[in-house]
mmCIF file of C-alpha atoms in Angstrom:
data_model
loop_
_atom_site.group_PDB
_atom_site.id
_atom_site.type_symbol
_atom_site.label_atom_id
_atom_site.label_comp_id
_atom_site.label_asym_id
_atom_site.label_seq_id
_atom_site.Cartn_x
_atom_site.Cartn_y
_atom_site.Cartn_z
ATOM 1 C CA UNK A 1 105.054 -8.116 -167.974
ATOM 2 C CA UNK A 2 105.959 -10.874 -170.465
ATOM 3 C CA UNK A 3 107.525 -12.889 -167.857
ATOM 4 C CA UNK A 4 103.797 -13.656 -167.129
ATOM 5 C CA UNK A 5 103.087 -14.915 -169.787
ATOM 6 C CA UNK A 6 105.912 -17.205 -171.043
ATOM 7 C CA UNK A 7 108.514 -19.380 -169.949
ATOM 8 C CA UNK A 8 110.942 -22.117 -170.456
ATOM 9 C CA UNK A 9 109.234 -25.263 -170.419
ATOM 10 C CA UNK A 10 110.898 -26.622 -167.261
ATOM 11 C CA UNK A 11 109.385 -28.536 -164.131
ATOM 12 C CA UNK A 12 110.358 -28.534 -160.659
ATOM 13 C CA UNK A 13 113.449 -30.378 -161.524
ATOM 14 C CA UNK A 14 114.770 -27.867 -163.696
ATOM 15 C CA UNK A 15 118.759 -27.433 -163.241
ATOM 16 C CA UNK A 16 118.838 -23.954 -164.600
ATOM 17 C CA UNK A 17 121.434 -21.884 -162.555
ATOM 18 C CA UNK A 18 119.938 -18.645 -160.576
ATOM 19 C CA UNK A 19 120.849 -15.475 -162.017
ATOM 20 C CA UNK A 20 123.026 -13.170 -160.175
ATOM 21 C CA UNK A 21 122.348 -9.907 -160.367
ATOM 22 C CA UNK A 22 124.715 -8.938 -162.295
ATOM 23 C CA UNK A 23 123.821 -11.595 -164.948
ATOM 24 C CA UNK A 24 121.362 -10.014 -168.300
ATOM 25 C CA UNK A 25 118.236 -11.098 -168.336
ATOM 26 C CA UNK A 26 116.184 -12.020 -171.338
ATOM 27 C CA UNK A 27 112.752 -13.573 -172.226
ATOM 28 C CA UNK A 28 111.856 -16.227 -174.714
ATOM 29 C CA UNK A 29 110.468 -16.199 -178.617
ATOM 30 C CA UNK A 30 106.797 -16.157 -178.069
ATOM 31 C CA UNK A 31 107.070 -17.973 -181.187
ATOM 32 C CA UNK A 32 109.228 -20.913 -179.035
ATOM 33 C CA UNK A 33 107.404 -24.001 -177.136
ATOM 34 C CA UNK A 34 105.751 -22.172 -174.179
ATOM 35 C CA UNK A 35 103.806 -24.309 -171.744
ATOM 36 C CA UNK A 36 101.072 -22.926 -169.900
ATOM 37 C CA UNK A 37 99.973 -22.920 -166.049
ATOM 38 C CA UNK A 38 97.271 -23.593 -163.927
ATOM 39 C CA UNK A 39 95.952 -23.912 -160.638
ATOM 40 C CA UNK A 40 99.486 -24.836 -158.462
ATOM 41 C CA UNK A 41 101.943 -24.320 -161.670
ATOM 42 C CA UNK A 42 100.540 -20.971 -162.615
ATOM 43 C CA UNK A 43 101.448 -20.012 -158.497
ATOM 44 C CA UNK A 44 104.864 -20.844 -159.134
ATOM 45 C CA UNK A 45 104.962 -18.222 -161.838
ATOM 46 C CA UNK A 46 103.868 -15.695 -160.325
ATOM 47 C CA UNK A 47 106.382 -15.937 -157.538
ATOM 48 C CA UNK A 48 109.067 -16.502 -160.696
ATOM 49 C CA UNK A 49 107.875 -13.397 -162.093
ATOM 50 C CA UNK A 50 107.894 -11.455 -159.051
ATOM 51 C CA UNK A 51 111.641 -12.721 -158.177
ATOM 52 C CA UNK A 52 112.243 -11.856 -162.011
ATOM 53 C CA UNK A 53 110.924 -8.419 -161.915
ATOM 54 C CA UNK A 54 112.980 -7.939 -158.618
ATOM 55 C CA UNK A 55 116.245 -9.228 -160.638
ATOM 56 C CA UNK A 56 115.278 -6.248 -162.902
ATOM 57 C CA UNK A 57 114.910 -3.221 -160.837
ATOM 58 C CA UNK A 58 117.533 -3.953 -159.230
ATOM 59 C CA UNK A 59 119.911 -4.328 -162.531
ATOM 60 C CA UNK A 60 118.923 -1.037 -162.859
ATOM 61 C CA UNK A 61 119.834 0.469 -159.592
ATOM 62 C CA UNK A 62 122.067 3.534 -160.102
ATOM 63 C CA UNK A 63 125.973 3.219 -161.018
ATOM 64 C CA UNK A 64 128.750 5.422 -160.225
ATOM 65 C CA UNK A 65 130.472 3.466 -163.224
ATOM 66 C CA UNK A 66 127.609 4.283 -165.937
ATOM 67 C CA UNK A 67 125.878 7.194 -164.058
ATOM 68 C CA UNK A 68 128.898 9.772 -163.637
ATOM 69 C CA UNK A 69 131.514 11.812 -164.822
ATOM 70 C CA UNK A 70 134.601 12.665 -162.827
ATOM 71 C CA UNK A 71 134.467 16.788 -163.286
ATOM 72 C CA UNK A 72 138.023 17.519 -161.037
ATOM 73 C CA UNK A 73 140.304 16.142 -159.277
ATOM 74 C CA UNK A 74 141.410 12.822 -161.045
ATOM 75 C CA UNK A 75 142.634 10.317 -159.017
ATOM 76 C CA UNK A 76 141.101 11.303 -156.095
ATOM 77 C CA UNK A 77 137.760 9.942 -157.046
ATOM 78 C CA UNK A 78 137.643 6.398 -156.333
ATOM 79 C CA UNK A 79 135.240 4.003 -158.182
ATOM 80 C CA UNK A 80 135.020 0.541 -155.649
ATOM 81 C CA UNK A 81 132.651 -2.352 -155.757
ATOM 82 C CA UNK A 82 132.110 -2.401 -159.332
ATOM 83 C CA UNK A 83 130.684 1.326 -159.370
ATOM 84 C CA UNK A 84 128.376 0.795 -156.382
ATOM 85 C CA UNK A 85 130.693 3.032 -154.186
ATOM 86 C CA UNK A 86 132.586 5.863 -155.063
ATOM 87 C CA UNK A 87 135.301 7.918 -152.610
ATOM 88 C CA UNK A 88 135.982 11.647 -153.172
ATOM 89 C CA UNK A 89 139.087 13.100 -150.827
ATOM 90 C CA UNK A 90 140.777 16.383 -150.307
ATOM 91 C CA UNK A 91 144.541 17.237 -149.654
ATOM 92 C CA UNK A 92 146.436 20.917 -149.959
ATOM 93 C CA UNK A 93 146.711 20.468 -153.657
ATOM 94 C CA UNK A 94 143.308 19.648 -154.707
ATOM 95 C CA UNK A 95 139.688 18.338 -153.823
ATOM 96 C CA UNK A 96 137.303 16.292 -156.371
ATOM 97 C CA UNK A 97 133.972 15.835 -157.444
ATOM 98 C CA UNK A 98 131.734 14.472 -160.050
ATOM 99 C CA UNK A 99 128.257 14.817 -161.962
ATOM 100 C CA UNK A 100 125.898 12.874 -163.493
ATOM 101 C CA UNK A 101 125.932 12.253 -166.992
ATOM 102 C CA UNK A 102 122.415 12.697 -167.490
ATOM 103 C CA UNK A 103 119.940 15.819 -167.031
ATOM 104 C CA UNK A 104 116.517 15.495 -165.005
ATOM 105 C CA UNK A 105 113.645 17.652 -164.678
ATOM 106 C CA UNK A 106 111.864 16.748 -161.874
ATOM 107 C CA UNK A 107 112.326 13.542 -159.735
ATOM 108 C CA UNK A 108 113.515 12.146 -156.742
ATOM 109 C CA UNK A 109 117.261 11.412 -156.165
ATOM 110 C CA UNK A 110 118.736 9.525 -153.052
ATOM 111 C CA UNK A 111 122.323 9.512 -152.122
ATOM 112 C CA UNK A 112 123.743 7.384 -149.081
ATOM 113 C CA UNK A 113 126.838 9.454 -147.954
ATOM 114 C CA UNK A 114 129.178 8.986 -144.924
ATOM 115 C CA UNK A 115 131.493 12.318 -143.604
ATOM 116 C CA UNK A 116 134.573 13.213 -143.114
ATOM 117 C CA UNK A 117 135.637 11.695 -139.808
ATOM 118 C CA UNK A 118 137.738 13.475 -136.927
ATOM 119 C CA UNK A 119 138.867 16.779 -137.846
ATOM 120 C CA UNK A 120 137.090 17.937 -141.103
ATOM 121 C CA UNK A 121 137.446 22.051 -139.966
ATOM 122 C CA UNK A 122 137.665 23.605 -143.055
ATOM 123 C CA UNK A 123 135.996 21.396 -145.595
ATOM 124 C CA UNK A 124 132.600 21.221 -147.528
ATOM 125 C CA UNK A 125 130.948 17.964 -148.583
ATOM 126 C CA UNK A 126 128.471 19.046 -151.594
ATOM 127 C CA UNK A 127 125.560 17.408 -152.691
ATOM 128 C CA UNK A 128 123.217 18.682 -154.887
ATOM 129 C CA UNK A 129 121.349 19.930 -158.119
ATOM 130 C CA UNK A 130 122.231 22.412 -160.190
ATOM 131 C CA UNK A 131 121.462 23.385 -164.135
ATOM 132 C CA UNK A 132 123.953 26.289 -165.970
ATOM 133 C CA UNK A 133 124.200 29.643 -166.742
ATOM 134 C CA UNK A 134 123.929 32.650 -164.623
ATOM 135 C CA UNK A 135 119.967 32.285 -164.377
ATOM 136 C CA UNK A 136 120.305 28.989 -163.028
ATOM 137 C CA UNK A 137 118.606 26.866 -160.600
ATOM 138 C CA UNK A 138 119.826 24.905 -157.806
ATOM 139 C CA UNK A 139 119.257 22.612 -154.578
ATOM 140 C CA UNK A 140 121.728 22.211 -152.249
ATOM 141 C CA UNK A 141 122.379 19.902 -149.890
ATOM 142 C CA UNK A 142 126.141 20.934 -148.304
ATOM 143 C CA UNK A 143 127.823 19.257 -145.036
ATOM 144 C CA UNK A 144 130.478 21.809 -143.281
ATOM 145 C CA UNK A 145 132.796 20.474 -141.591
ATOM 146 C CA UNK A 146 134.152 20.556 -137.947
ATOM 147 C CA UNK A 147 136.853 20.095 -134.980
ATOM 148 C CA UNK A 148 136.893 16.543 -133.800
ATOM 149 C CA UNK A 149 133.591 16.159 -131.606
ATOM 150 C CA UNK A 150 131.265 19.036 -132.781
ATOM 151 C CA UNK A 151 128.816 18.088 -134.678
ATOM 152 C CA UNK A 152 128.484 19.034 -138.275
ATOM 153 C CA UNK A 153 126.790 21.678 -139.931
ATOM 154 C CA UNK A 154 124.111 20.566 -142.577
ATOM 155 C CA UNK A 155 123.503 23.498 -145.127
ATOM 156 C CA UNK A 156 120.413 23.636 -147.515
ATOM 157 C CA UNK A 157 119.834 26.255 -150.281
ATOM 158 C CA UNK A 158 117.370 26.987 -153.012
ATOM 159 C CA UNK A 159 118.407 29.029 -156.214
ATOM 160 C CA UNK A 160 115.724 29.870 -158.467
ATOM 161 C CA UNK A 161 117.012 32.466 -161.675
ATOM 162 C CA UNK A 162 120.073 32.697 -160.356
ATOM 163 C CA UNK A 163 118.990 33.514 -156.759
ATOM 164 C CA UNK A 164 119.542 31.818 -153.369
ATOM 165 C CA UNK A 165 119.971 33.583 -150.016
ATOM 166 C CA UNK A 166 117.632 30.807 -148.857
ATOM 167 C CA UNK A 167 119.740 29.441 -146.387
ATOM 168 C CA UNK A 168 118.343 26.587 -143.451
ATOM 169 C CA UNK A 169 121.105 24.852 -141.027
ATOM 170 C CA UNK A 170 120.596 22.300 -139.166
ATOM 171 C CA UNK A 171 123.166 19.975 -137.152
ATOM 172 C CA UNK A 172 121.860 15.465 -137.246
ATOM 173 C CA UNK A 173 120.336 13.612 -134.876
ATOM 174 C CA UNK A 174 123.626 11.472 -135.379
ATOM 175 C CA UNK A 175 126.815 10.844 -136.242
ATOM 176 C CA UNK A 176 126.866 11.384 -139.689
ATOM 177 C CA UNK A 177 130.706 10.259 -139.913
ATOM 178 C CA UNK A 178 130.083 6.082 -138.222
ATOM 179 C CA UNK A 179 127.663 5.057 -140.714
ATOM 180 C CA UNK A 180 125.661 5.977 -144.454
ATOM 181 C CA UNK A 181 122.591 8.039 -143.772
ATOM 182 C CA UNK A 182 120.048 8.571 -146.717
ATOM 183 C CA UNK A 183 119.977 12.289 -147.906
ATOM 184 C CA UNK A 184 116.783 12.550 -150.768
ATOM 185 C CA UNK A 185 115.580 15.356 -152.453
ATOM 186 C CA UNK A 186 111.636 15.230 -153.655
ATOM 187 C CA UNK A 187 111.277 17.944 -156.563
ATOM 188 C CA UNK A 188 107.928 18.226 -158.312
ATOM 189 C CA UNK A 189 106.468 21.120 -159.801
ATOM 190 C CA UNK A 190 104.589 22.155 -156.370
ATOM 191 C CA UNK A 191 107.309 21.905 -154.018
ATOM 192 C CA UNK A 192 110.978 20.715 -153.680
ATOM 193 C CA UNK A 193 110.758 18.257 -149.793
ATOM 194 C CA UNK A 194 114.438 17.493 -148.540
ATOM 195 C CA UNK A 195 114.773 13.856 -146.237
ATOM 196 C CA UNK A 196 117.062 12.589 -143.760
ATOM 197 C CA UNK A 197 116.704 9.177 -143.447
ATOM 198 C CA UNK A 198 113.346 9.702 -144.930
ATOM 199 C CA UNK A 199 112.848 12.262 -142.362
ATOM 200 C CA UNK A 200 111.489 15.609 -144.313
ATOM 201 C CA UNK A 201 113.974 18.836 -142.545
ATOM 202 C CA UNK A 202 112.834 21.112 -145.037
ATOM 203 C CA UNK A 203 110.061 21.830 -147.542
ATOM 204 C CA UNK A 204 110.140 24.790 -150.170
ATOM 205 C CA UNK A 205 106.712 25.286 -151.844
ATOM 206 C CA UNK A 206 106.143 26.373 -155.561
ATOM 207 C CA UNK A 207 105.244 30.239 -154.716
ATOM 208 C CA UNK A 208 105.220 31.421 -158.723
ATOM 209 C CA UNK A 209 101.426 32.836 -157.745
ATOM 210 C CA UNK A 210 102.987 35.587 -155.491
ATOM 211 C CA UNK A 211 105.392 36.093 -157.518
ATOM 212 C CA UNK A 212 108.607 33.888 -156.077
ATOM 213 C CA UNK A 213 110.183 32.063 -159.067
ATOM 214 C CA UNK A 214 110.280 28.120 -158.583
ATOM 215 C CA UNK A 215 112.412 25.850 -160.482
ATOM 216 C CA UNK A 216 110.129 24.036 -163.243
ATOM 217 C CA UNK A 217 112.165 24.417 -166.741
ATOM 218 C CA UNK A 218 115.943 24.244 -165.994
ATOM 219 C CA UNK A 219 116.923 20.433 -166.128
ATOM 220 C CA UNK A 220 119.220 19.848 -163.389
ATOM 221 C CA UNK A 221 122.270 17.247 -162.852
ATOM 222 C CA UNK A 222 123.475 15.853 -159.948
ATOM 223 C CA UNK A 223 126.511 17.069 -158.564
ATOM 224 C CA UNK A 224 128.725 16.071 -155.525
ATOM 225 C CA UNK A 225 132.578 17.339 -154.467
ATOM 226 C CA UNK A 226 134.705 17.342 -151.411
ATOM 227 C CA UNK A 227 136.485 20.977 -151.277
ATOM 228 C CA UNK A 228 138.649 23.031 -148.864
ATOM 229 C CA UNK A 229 136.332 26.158 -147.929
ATOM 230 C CA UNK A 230 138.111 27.308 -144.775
ATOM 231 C CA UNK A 231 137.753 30.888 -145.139
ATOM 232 C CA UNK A 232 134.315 30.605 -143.996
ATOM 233 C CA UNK A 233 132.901 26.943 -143.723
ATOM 234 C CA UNK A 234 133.762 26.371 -139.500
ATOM 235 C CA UNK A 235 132.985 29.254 -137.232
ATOM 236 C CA UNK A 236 132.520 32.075 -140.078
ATOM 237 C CA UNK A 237 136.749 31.555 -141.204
ATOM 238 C CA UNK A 238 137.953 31.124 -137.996
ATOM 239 C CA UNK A 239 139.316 27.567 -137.538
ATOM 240 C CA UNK A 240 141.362 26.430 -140.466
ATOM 241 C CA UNK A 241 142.037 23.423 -142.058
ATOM 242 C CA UNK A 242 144.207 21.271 -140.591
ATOM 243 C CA UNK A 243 146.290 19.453 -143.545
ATOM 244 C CA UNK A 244 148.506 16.887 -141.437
ATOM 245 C CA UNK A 245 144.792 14.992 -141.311
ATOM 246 C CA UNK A 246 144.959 14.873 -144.759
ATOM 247 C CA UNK A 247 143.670 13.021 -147.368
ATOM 248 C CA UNK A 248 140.249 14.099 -145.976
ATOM 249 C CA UNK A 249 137.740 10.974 -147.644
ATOM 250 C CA UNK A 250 133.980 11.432 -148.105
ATOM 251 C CA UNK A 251 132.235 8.336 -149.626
ATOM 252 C CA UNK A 252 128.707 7.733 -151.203
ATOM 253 C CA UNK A 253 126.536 4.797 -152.252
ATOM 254 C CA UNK A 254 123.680 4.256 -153.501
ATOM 255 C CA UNK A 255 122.844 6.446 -155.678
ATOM 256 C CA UNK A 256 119.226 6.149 -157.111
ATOM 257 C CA UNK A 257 117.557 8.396 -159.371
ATOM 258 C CA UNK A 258 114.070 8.292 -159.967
ATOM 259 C CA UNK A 259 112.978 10.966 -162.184
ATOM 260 C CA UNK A 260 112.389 12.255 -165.831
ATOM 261 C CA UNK A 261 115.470 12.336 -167.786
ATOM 262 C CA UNK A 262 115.624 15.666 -169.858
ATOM 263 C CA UNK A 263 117.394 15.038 -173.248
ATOM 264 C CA UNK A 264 117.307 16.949 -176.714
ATOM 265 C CA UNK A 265 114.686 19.479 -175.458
ATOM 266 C CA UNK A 266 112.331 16.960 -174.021
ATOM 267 C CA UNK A 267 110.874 14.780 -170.789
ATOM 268 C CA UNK A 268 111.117 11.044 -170.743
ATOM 269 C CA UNK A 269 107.845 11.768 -168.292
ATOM 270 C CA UNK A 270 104.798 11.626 -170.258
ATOM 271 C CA UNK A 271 102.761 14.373 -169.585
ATOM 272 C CA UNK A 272 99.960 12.321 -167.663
ATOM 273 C CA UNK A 273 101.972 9.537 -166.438
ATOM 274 C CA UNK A 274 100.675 7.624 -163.464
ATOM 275 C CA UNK A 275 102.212 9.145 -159.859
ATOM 276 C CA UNK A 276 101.179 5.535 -158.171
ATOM 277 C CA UNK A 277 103.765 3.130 -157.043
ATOM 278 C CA UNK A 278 107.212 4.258 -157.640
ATOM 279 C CA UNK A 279 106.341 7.580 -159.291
ATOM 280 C CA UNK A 280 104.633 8.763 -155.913
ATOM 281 C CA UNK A 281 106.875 11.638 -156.085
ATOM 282 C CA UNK A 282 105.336 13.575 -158.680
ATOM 283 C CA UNK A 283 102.255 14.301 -156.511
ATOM 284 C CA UNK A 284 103.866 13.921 -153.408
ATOM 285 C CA UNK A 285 102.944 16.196 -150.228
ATOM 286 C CA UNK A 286 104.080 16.182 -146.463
ATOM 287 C CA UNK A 287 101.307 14.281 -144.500
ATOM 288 C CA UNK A 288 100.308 14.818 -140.832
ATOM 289 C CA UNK A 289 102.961 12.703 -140.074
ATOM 290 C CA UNK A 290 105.290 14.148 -142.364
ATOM 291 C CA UNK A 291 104.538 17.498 -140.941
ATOM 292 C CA UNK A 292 104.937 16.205 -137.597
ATOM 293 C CA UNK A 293 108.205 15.303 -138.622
ATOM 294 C CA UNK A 294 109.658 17.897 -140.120
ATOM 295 C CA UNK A 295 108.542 20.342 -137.075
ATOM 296 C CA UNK A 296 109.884 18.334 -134.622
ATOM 297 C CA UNK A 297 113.426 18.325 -136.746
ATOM 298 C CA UNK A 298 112.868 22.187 -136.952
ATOM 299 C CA UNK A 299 112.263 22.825 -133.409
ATOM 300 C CA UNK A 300 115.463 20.829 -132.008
ATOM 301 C CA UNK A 301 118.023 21.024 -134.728
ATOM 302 C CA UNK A 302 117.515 23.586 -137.123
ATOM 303 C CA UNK A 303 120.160 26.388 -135.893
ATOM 304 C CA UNK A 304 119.572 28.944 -138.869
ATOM 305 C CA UNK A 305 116.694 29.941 -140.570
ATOM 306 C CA UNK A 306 116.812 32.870 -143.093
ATOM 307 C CA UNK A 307 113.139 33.513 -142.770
ATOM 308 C CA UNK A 308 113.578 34.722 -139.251
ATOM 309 C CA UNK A 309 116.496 36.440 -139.893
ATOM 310 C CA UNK A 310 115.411 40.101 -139.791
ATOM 311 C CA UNK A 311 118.935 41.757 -139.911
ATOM 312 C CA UNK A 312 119.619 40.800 -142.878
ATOM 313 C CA UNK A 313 116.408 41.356 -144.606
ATOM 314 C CA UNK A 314 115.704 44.834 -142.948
ATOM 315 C CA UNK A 315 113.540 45.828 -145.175
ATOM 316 C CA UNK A 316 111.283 43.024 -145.215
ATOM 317 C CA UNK A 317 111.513 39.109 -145.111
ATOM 318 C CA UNK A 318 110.974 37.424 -148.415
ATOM 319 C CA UNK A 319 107.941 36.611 -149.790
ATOM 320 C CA UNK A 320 108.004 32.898 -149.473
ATOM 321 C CA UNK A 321 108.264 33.744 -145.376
ATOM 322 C CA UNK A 322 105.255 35.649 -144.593
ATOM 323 C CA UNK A 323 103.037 33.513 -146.910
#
């Protein structure tokens, strides 16, 4: 990085003001005085170019502001904290939602999001990634809501060509309405890994060799909306929104997208970039730990799995399952 390379002359007396993060950063001429370090000054750089390199990731941390598009409900999206935060909420005349303005093919996306509180029967907190068309491909996270003191219902899909019917349902470890939990999805060309907290609940492998399609060339935005869905979203239809607990208020932060941007037909991913460091994704597996994990989140909170279900698939469980 340049940083380590030149600076300001300036000594330990220097009076420049830190930078807030908020503040652009910029680098000297290399054609301007430069002094160079040695021995105990040259330490001090490096700890001024890790600070600076700090200042710039984190410049670049996602932004509801810059990042999204408002796709419905108007008003009822709320940008706070300069774009850090944003607000959806529901009432009887409409819910809300937005989408990222840009396109990614492969990557991995994190999204802090607190619930609906109390009451939320009725509604649906969405999440997810999704291209267009009728062949398209999508991966869902989607939160249904509940009477006051049940827990919630968290719903995961995979669409690939148009298809889902891949349903798995879990209900948290927590209160996902008192605090912002962490909800990531990994997507790679060999499998697509969703985390709780970092916590893998569900992995869906790249199956294209026996024949199950996988999502590889769609690029995919980011999508999330608050919506009333109480014709089936708590107890199969059966307990209805109640609207005197209206505006219903979802919020999200944090937003973080680390992936290849798709623009004009092409990857900002070079085709043999490095998967080290921050780009561990593109390779990235489940573990023995991470295994560990995820069946000890299947085995005490996963309450639906489609692969089991053998009423519905009487002729035969999908592929994926028996493989």
């Amino acid at each position: 990085m340049q940083c380590c390379i030149y600076i300001y002359v300036c000594t330990l007396h220097c009076s420049y003001p830190i930078l807030p993060l908020s503040s652009p950063l910029s680098y000297p001429n290399p054609n301007s005085e430069v002094m160079l370090f040695s021995g105990y000054s040259a330490m001090i750089l490096v700890v001024l170019c890790v600070l600076t390199s700090s200042l710039i990731m984190e410049a670049h941390a996602g932004n509801f502001y810059r990042d999204c598009d408002v796709t419905w409900g108007g008003q009822r999206t709320r940008f706070l904290q300069g774009g850090q935060m944003l607000t959806l909420s529901l009432d009887q005349a409409s819910g809300s939602g937005f989408r990222t303005k840009k396109e990614y093919l492969f990557g991995r996306i994190d999204m802090q999001l607190k619930l609906v509180p109390g009451n939320s029967a009725g509604t649906v907190t969405t999440y997810y990634l999704s291209s267009q068309g009728p062949t398209h491909d999508e991966i869902d996270y989607e939160f249904l809501g509940n009477l006051s003191g049940n827990p919630y219902t968290l719903h995961t899909n995979v669409f690939t060509q148009g298809k889902g019917n891949r349903e798995q349902q879990f209900h948290l470890w927590f209160d996902p309405t008192k605090a912002f939990h962490t909800y990531s999805i990994v997507w790679n060309p060999r499998r697509i890994i969703f985390l709780v907290d970092n916590i893998p609940i569900r992995e869906f492998k790249n199956g294209e060799s026996i024949g199950v399609p996988f999502p590889t060339k769609q690029p995919m935005r980011v999508y999330s909306s608050l919506w009333n869905a109480d014709d089936w979203a708590t107890m199969g239809g059966l307990v209805k929104t109640d609207w005197s607990k209206a505006p219903f208020i979802a919020s999200f932060r944090s937003f973080n997208a680390n992936a290849c941007v798709y623009s004009g037909g092409r990857s900002s991913c070079p085709g043999r970039s490095s998967a080290r460091g921050g780009n561990a994704w593109k390779t990235q597996a489940l573990d023995a730990n991470g295994r560990e994990k995820l069946r000890w989140v299947q085995r005490n909170f996963m309450i639906y799995n489609y692969c089991t279900d053998r009423k519905r698939f009487p002729r035969g469980l999908p592929t994926e399952c028996t493989h």
